[in-house]
Short mmCIF file of C-alpha atoms and ligand atoms in Angstrom, two decimals:
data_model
loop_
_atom_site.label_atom_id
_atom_site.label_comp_id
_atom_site.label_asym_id
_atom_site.label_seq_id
_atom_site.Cartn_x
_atom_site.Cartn_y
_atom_site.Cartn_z
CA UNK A 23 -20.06 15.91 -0.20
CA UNK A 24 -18.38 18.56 -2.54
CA UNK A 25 -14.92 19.69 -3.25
CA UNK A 26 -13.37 21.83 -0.71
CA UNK A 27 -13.35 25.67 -0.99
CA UNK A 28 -9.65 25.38 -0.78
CA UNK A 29 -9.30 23.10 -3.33
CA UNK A 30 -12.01 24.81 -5.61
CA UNK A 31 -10.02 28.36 -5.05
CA UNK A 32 -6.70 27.04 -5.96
CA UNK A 33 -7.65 25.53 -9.02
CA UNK A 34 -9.53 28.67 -10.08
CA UNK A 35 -6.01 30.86 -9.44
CA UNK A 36 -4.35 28.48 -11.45
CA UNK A 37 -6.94 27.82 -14.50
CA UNK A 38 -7.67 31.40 -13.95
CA UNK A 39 -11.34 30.49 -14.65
CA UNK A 40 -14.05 30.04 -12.25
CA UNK A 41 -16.01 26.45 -11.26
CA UNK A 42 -19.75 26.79 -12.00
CA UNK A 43 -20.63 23.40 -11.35
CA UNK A 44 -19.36 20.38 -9.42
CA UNK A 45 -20.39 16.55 -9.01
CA UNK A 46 -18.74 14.19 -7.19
CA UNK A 47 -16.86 11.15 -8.97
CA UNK A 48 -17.04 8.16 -7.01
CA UNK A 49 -14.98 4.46 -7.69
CA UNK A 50 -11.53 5.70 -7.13
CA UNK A 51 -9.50 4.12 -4.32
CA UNK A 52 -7.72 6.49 -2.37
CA UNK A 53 -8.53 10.00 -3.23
CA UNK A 54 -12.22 12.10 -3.48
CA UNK A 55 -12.49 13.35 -6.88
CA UNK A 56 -15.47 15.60 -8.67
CA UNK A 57 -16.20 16.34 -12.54
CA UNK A 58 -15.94 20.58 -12.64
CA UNK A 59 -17.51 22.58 -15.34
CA UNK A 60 -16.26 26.07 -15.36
CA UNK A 61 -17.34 29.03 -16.65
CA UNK A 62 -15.77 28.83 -19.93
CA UNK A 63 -18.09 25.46 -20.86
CA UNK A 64 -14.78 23.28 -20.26
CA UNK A 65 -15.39 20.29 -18.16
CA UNK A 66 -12.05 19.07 -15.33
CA UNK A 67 -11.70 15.97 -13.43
CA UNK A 68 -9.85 17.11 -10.16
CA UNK A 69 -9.01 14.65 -7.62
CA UNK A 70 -7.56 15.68 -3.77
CA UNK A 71 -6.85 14.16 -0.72
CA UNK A 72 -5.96 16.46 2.29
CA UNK A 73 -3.63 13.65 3.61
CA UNK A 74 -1.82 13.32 0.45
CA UNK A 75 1.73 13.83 0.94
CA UNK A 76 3.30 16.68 -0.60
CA UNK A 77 4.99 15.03 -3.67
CA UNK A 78 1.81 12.87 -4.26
CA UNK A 79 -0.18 14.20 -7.00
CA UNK A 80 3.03 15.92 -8.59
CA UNK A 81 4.35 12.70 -8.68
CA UNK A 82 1.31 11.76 -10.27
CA UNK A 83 1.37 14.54 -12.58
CA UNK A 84 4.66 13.64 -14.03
CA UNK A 85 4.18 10.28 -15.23
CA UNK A 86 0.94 11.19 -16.84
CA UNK A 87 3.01 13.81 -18.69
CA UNK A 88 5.51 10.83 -19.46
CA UNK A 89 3.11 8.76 -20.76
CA UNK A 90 1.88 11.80 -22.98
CA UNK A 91 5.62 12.54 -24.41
CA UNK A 92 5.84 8.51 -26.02
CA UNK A 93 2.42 9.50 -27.69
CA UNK A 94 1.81 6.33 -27.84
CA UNK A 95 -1.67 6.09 -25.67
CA UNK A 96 -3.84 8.54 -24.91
CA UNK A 97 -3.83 10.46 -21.46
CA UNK A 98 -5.88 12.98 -19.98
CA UNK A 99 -3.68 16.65 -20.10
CA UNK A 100 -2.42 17.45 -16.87
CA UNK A 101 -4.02 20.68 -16.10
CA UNK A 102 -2.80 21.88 -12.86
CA UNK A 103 -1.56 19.93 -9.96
CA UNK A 104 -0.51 21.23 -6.01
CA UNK A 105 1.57 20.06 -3.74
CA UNK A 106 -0.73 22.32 -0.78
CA UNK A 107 -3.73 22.10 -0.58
CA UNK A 108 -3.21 18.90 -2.46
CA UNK A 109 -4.91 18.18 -5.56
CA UNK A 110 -4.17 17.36 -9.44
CA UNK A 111 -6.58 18.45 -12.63
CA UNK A 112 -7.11 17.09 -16.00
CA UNK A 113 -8.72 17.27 -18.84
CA UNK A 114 -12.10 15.17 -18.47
CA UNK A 115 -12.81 12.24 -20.81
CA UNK A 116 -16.27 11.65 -21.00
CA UNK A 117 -16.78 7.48 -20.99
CA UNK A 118 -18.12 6.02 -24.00
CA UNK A 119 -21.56 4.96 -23.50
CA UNK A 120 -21.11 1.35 -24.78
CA UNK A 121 -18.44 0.90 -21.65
CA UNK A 122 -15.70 -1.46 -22.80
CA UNK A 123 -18.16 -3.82 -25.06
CA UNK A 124 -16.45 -2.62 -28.24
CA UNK A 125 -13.78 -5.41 -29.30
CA UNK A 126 -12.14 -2.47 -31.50
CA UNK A 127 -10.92 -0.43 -28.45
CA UNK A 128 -9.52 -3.20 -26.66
CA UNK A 129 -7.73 -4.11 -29.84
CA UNK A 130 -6.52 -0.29 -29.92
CA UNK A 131 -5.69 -0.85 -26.11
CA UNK A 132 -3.28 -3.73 -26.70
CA UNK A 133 -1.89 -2.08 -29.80
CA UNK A 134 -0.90 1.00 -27.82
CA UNK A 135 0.19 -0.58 -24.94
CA UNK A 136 2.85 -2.35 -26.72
CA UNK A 137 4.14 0.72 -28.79
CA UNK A 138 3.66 2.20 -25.10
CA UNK A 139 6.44 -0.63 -24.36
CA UNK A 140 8.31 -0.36 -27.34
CA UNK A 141 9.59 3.40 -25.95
CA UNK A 142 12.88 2.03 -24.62
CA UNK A 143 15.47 3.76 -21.76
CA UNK A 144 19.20 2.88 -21.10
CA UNK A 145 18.44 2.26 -17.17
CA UNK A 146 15.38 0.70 -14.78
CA UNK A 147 13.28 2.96 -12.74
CA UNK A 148 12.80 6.89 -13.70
CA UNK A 149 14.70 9.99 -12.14
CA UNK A 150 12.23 10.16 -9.30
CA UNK A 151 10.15 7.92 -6.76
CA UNK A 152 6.66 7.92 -7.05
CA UNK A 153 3.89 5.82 -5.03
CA UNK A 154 1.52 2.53 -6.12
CA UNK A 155 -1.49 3.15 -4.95
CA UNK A 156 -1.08 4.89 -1.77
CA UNK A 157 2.37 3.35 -0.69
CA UNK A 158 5.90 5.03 -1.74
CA UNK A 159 7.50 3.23 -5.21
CA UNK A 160 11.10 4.06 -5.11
CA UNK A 161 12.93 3.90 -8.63
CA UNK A 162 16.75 4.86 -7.94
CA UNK A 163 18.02 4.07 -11.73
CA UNK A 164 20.24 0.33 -12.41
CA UNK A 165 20.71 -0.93 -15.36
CA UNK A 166 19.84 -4.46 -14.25
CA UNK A 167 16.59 -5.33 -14.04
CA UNK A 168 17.11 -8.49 -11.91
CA UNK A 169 18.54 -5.99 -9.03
CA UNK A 170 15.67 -3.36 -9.75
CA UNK A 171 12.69 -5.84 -9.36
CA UNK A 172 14.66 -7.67 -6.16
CA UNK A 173 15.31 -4.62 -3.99
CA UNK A 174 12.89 -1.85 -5.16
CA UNK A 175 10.07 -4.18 -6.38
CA UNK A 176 9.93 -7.07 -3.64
CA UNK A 177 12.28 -5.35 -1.41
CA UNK A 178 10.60 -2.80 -0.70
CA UNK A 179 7.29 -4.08 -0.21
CA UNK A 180 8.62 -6.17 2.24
CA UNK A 181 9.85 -3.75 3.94
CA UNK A 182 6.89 -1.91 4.29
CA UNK A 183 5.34 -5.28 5.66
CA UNK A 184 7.88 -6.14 8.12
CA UNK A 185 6.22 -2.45 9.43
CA UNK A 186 2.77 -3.53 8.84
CA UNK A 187 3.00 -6.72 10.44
CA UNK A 188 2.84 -9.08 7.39
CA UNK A 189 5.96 -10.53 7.45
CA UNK A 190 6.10 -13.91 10.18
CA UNK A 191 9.37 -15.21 9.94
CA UNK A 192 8.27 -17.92 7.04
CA UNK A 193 6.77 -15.84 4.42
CA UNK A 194 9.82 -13.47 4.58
CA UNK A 195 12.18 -16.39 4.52
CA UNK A 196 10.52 -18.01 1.52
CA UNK A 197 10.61 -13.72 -0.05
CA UNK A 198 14.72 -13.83 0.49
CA UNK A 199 14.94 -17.16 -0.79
CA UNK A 200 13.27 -16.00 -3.78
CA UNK A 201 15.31 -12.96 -3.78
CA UNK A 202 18.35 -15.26 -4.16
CA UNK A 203 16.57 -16.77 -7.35
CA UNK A 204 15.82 -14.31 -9.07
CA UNK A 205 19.05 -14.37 -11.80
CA UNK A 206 17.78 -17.63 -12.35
CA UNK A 207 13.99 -16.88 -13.15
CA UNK A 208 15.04 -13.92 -14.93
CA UNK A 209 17.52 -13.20 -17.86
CA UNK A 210 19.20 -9.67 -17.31
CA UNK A 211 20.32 -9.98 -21.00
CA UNK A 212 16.97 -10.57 -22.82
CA UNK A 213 15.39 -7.49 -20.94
CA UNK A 214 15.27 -4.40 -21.79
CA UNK A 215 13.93 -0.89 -19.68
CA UNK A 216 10.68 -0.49 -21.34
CA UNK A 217 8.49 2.57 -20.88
CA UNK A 218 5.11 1.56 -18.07
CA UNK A 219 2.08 2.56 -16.70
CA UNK A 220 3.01 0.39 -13.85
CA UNK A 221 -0.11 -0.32 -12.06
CA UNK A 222 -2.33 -1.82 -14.90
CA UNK A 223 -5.53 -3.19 -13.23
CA UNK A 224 -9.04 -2.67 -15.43
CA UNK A 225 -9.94 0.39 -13.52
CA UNK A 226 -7.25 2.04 -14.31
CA UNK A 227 -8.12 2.52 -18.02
CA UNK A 228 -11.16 4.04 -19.44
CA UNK A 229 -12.57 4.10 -23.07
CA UNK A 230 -13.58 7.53 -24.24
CA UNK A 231 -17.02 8.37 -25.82
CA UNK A 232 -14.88 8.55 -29.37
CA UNK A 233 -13.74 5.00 -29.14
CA UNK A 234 -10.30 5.92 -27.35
CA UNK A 235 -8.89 3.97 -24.75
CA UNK A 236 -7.35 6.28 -21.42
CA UNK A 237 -4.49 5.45 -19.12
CA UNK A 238 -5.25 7.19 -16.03
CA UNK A 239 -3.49 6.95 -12.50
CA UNK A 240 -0.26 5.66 -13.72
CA UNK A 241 2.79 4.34 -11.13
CA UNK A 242 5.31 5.34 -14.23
CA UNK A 243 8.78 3.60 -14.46
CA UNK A 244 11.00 2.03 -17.12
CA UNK A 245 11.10 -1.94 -16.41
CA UNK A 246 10.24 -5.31 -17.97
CA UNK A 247 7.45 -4.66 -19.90
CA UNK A 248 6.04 -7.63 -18.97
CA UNK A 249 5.01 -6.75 -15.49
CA UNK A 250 2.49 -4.56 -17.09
CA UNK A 251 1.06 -7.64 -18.49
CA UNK A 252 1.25 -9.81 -15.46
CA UNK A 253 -0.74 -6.80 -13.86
CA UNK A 254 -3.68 -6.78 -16.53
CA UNK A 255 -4.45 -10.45 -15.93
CA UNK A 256 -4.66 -10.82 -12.11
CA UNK A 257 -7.61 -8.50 -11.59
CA UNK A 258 -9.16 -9.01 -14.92
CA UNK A 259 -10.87 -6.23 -17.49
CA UNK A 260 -8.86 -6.43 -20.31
CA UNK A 261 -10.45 -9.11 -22.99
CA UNK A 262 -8.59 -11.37 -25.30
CA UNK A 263 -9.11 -8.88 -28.19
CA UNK A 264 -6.41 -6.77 -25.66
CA UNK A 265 -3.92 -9.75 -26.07
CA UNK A 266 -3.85 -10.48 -29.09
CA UNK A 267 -3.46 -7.43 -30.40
CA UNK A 268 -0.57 -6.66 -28.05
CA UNK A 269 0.79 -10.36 -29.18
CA UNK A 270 0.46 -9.38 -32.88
CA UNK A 271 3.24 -6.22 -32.28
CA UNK A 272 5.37 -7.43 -28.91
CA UNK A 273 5.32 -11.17 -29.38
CA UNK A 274 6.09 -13.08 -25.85
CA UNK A 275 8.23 -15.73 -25.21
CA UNK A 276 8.12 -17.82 -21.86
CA UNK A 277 5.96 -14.80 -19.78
CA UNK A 278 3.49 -17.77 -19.01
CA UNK A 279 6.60 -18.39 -16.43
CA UNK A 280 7.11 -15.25 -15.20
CA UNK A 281 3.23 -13.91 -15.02
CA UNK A 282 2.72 -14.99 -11.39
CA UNK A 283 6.19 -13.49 -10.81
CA UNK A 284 5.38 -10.49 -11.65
CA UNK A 285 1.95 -10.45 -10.23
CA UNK A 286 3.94 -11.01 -6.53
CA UNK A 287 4.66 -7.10 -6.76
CA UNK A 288 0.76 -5.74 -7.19
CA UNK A 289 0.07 -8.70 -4.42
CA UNK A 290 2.69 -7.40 -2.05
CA UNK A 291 1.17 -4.15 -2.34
CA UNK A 292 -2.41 -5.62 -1.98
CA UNK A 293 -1.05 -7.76 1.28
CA UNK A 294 0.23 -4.27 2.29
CA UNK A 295 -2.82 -2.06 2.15
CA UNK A 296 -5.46 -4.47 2.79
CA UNK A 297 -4.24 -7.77 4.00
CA UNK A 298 -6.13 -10.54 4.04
CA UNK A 299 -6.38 -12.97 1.61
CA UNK A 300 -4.04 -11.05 -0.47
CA UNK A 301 -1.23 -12.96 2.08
CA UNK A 302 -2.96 -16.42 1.04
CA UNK A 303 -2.85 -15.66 -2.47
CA UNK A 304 1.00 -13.83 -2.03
CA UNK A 305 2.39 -17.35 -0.32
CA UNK A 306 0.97 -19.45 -2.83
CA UNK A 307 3.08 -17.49 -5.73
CA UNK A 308 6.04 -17.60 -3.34
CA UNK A 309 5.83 -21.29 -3.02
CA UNK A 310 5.23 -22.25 -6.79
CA UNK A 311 8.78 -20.48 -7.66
CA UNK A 312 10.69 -21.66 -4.50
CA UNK A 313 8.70 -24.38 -3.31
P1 ADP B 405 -7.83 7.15 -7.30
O1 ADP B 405 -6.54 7.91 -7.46
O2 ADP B 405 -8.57 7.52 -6.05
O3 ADP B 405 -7.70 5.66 -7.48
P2 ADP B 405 -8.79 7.39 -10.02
O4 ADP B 405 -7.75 8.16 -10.73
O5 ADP B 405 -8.78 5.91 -10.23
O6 ADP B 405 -8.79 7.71 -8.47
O7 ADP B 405 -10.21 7.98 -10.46
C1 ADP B 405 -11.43 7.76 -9.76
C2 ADP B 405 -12.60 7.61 -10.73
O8 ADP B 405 -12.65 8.72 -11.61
C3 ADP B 405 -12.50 6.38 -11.61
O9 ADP B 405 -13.78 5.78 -11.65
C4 ADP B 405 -12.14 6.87 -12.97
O10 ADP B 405 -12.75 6.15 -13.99
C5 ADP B 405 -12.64 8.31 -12.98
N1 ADP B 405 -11.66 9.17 -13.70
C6 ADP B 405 -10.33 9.25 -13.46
N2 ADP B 405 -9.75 10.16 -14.27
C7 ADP B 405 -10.73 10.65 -15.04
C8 ADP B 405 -10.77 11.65 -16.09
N3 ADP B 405 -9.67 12.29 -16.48
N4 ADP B 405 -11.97 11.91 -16.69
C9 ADP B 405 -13.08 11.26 -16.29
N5 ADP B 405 -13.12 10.34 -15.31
C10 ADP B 405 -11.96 10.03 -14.69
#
């Protein structure tokens, strides 16, 4: 397996630099992806997927470019992305050899994540939809947050799995019931639209060889910041130093009650792409906030 000729001859018109080397990158989810050196000595991650749809990597593209204007984590630099054949490349970060052993990066990680969340908006959502995991994320702006996690959080998830067959008749009247609580579970007023990476699981951050930590593969929007949070504790990877750290500069207050709220939307979109237990696990979080 190596990266297409199309893909390889696209990126060379638009780095304008030719690919001497290639290995393949495996552990990514959806896409193929490949570590490029090119003839300049520069190394470039490039990841494509020929079924991408058009907007997918550009999509991509601009909420790692988001994330890079807060400066408040490190990204990789977007490098070139394409629409057709599609592909995005970035800037490589070479791992740090000790993995994610070192206590001081995951401090670093927490720190940044909440001056991450500290970059505020007026409104929910971003000026464009973008996609979680493979599925489409829509994020019309509203500048209530109870309306923006009901209809284009867990409403549209379940639409997607009234299409995929996940819905029977009791899990999606338990989801509208829910629905109807939300105002309750949630307080409009003590929110505000903070800036996320939106689809925080462990794999989705690496720590560089200089001690760095790295978003990578963002689902960017502006929304309760602590959905990002919910996110980093249902798959694990991110150790206590994380949360404390991220504690000592956005304190919480009652997100213990909210955590397997939150962590509905990642399992919808689990339920949606693989199935499975993810439905177990999705009705028991339905039931312990509606009974
Ligand atoms: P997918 O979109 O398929 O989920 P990812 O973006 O998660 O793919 O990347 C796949 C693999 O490549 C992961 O193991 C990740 O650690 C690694 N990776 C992603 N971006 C970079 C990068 N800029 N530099 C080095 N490795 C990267």
């Amino acid at each position: 397996m190596t990266i297409p000729a199309e893909v390889r001859q696209a990126l060379e018109a638009a780095l304008g630099v030719t690919v001497v080397d290639s290995r393949m990158v495996y552990g990514g989810d959806i896409n193929q992806a490949a570590r490029l050196t090119l003839r300049d000595g520069e190394t470039v991650f490039v990841k494509w997927n020929p079924a991408a749809r058009p907007d997918f990597f550009r999509s991509e593209a601009h909420g790692l470019r988001e994330l890079a204007r807060a400066g408040a984590v490190r990204v990789p630099v977007v490098l070139a992305e394409s629409d057709s054949p599609p592909f995005l490349a970035m800037e490589w970060i070479e791992p740090s050899a000790r993995g994610r052993s070192d206590p001081a990066s995951a401090e670093r990680l927490g720190r940044q994540l909440a001056l991450l969340h500290n970059c505020t908006a007026d409104m929910y959502g971003l000026e464009q939809d973008n996609y979680i995991g493979s599925l489409p994320q829509p994020n019309s702006q509203t500048r209530s947050w109870v309306e923006f996690f009901r209809d284009q959080r867990i409403g549209a998830q379940m639409a997607i799995a009234r299409r995929e067959g996940q819905l029977p008749p009791a899990r999606e009247a338990a989801l509208v019931r829910l629905q109807e609580w939300l105002p309750v579970l949630l307080d409009d007023a003590a929110i505000r639209p903070s800036l996320l990476h939106g689809d925080l699981w462990g794999g989705n951050y690496i720590i560089a060889a200089s001690g760095d930590p790295v978003l990578i593969d963002p689902a960017v929007y502006y929304g309760h910041r602590e959905i990002d949070l919910a996110m980093t504790e249902l798959f694990g990877g991110f150790p206590p130093a994380f949360h404390n750290a991220y504690q000592e500069i956005c304190p919480l207050d009652g997100y213990e009650q909210r955590r397997e709220l939150y962590q509905l939307y990642p399992l919808l979109v689990h339920m949606n792409l693989f199935g499975g237990s993810y439905a177990t696990h999705v009705d028991s979080v339905i039931r312990r906030y509606v009974g």
